[in-house]
Amino acid sequence: MDASEVSSLHNAMRQYGIPGTLTPVDPQNRAGAWRVVDAAGQDITEATLAAATKASRRRPQRGFVIAG
């Protein structure tokens, strides 16, 4: 994941309550690649991306349907 995707993933993580910390792979190059790590420091980037994608595709469970 590159720096241009960090903001949108961070927003999705906050919106859907997905845990993890976004950190640059190389702390000296914040414009480079980024990853998501858990509390133990393990890379969970792929799982986090999958969870964010799945959460964004969920449909509301309640509401009104108005036939046109």
CSV table of C-alpha atoms in Angstrom, one decimal:
chain,number,residue,atom,x,y,z
A,1,MET,CA,0.0,0.0,0.0
A,2,ASP,CA,1.4,3.4,-0.9
A,3,ALA,CA,1.1,6.7,0.8
A,4,SER,CA,-1.8,7.9,-1.4
A,5,GLU,CA,-4.0,5.1,0.0
A,6,VAL,CA,-3.2,5.6,3.7
A,7,SER,CA,-5.8,8.3,4.3
A,8,SER,CA,-8.7,6.4,2.9
A,9,LEU,CA,-7.7,3.2,4.7
A,10,HIS,CA,-7.4,5.1,8.0
A,11,ASN,CA,-10.8,6.6,7.5
A,12,ALA,CA,-12.3,3.2,6.8
A,13,MET,CA,-10.6,1.7,9.8
A,14,ARG,CA,-12.0,4.4,12.1
A,15,GLN,CA,-15.5,4.2,10.5
A,16,TYR,CA,-15.8,0.5,10.8
A,17,GLY,CA,-13.9,-0.1,14.0
A,18,ILE,CA,-11.1,-2.1,12.4
A,19,PRO,CA,-8.1,-2.3,14.7
A,20,GLY,CA,-4.5,-1.7,13.7
A,21,THR,CA,-1.8,1.0,13.3
A,22,LEU,CA,-0.7,2.4,10.0
A,23,THR,CA,3.1,2.8,9.8
A,24,PRO,CA,5.5,3.5,7.0
A,25,VAL,CA,7.7,0.5,6.0
A,26,ASP,CA,10.7,2.8,6.0
A,27,PRO,CA,10.3,5.5,8.6
A,28,GLN,CA,12.6,7.8,6.7
A,29,ASN,CA,10.4,7.6,3.6
A,30,ARG,CA,6.9,8.6,4.5
A,31,ALA,CA,6.0,8.9,0.8
A,32,GLY,CA,6.8,5.2,0.2
A,33,ALA,CA,5.1,2.0,1.1
A,34,TRP,CA,3.0,1.7,4.3
A,35,ARG,CA,1.6,-1.3,6.3
A,36,VAL,CA,-0.8,-2.0,9.1
A,37,VAL,CA,0.5,-3.6,12.2
A,38,ASP,CA,-1.3,-5.0,15.3
A,39,ALA,CA,-0.4,-4.4,18.9
A,40,ALA,CA,2.3,-7.1,18.8
A,41,GLY,CA,3.9,-5.5,15.8
A,42,GLN,CA,2.9,-8.1,13.3
A,43,ASP,CA,2.0,-7.1,9.7
A,44,ILE,CA,-1.8,-7.4,9.2
A,45,THR,CA,-2.1,-5.3,6.1
A,46,GLU,CA,-3.8,-7.8,3.9
A,47,ALA,CA,-6.3,-8.8,6.5
A,48,THR,CA,-7.1,-5.1,7.2
A,49,LEU,CA,-7.5,-4.3,3.5
A,50,ALA,CA,-9.9,-7.3,3.2
A,51,ALA,CA,-11.9,-6.2,6.3
A,52,ALA,CA,-12.2,-2.6,5.1
A,53,THR,CA,-13.4,-3.8,1.6
A,54,LYS,CA,-15.9,-6.2,3.1
A,55,ALA,CA,-17.3,-3.6,5.6
A,56,SER,CA,-17.7,-1.0,2.9
A,57,ARG,CA,-19.8,-3.4,0.8
A,58,ARG,CA,-22.2,-4.2,3.6
A,59,ARG,CA,-25.8,-3.1,3.1
A,60,PRO,CA,-27.9,-1.6,5.9
A,61,GLN,CA,-30.0,-4.2,7.7
A,62,ARG,CA,-32.9,-1.9,8.5
A,63,GLY,CA,-34.6,0.8,6.6
A,64,PHE,CA,-37.4,1.6,4.2
A,65,VAL,CA,-37.8,0.3,0.7
A,66,ILE,CA,-39.8,2.5,-1.6
A,67,ALA,CA,-41.0,0.9,-4.8
A,68,GLY,CA,-40.9,3.1,-7.8
